[in-house]
Short mmCIF file of C-alpha atoms in Angstrom, two decimals:
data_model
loop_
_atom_site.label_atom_id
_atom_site.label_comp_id
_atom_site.label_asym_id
_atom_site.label_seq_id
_atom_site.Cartn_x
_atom_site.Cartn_y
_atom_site.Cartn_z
CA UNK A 1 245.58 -74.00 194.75
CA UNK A 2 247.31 -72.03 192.26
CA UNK A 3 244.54 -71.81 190.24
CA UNK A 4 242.70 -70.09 193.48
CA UNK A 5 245.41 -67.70 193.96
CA UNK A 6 245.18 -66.69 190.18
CA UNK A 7 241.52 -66.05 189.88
CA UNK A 8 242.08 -64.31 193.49
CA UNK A 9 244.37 -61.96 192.19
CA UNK A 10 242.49 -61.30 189.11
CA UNK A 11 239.92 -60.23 190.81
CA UNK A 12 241.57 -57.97 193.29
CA UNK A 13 243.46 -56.50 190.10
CA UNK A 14 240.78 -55.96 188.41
CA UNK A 15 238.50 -54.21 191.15
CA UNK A 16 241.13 -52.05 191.92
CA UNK A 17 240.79 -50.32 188.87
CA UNK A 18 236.87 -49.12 189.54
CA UNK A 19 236.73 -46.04 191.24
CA UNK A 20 235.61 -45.69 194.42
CA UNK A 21 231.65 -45.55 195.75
CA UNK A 22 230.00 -42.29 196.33
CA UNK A 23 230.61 -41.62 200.08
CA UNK A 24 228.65 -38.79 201.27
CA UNK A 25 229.85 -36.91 204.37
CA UNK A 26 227.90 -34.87 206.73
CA UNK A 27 228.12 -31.77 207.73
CA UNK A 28 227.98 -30.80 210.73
CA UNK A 29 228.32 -26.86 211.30
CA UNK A 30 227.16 -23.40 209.62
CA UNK A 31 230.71 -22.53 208.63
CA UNK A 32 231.13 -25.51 207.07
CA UNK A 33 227.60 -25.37 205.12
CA UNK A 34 228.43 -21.97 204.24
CA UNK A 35 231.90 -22.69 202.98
CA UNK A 36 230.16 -25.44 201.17
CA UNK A 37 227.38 -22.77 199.33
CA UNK A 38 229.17 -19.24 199.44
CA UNK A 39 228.60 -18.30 195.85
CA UNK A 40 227.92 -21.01 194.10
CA UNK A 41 224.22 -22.38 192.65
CA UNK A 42 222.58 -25.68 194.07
CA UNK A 43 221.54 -26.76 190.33
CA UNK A 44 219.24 -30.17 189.24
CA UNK A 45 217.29 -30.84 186.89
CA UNK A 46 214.83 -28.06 186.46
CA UNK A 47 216.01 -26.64 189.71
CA UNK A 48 218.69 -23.54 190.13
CA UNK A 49 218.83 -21.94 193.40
CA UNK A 50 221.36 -19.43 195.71
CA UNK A 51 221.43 -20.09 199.06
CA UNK A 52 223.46 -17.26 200.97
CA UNK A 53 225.28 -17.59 204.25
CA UNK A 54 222.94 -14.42 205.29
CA UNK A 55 220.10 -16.58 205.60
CA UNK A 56 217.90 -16.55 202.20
CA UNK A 57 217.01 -18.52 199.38
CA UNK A 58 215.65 -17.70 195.78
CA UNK A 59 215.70 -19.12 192.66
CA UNK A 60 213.27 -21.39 190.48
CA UNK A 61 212.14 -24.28 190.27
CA UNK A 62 210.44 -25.88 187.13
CA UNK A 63 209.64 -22.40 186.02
CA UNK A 64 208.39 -21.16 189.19
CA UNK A 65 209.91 -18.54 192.09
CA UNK A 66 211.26 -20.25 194.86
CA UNK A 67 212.10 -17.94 198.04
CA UNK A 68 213.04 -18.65 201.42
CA UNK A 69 214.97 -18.45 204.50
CA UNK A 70 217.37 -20.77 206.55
CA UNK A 71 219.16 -20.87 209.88
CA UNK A 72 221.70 -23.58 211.16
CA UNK A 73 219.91 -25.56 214.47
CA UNK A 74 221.50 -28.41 216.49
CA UNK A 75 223.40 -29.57 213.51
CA UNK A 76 220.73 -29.43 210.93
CA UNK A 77 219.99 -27.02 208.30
CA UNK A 78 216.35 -25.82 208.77
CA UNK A 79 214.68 -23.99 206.17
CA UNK A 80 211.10 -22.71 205.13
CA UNK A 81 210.16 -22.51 201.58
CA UNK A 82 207.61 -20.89 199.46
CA UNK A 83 207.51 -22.59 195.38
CA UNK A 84 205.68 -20.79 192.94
CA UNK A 85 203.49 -19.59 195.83
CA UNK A 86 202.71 -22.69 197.76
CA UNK A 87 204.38 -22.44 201.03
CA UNK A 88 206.13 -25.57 201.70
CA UNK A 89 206.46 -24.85 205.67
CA UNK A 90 209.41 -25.82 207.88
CA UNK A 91 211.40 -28.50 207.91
CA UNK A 92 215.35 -29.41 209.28
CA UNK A 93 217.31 -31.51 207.23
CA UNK A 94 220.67 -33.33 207.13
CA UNK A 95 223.12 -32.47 204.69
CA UNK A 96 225.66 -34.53 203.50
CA UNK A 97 228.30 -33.75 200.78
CA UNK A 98 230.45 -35.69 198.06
CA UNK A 99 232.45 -33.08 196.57
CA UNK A 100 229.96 -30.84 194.58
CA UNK A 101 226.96 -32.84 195.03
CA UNK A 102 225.48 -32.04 198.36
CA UNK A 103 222.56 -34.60 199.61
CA UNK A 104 219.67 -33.11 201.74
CA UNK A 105 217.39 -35.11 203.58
CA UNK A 106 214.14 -33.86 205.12
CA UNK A 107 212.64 -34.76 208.50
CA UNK A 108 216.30 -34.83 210.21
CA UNK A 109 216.97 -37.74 208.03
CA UNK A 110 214.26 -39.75 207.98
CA UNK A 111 212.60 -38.15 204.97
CA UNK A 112 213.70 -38.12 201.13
CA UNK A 113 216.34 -36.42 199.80
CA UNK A 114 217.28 -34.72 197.25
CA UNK A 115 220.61 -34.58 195.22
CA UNK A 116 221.77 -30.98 194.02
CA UNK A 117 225.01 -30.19 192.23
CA UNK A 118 226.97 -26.87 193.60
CA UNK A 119 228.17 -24.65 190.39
#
């Protein structure tokens, strides 16, 4: 029994010293999206954008222009996107965030996502 106990609370000592899981939350309105981007850069690998709370996009991405808009619908931020000249169409996303990474996920969350870093 005490040997239980011991191993027990080595393992509970020794867990609590990991740090904690990434846990993404969503976000759920415009002001809080926009508090989230306001003048900062959405940056990954090969990828720098702006997104301003007017509404656009621009940046690059692997060396190519990447413009377009976005609006704020039902709790999902929907965007259209043109990358070095391919239009990319529409598409609403979820967006979750875990301090300056910010998760988007196409098809209203049932798509893939993308991680990008706000700088």
């Amino acid at each position: 029994m005490r040997i239980t106990f011991a191993l027990a609370a080595t393992a509970v000592l020794a867990l609590s010293g990991l740090p904690a899981a990434a846990e993404y939350a969503r976000i759920q309105s415009k002001s809080d999206f926009v508090a989230a981007v306001n003048g900062k850069r959405l940056t990954r690998p090969l990828v720098n954008l702006q997104v301003t709370p007017g509404g656009a996009i621009a940046g690059k991405g692997a060396a190519w222009q990447i413009t377009g808009s976005w609006s704020w619908k039902d709790g999902y931020f929907c965007r259209t996107l043109v990358w070095g000249g391919k239009d990319l169409g529409y598409n609403c996303q979820v967006v979750m965030r875990d301090g300056a990474k910010l998760r988007f996920t196409s098809d209203k969350g049932a798509g893939e996502s993308a991680v990008l870093t706000l700088r």
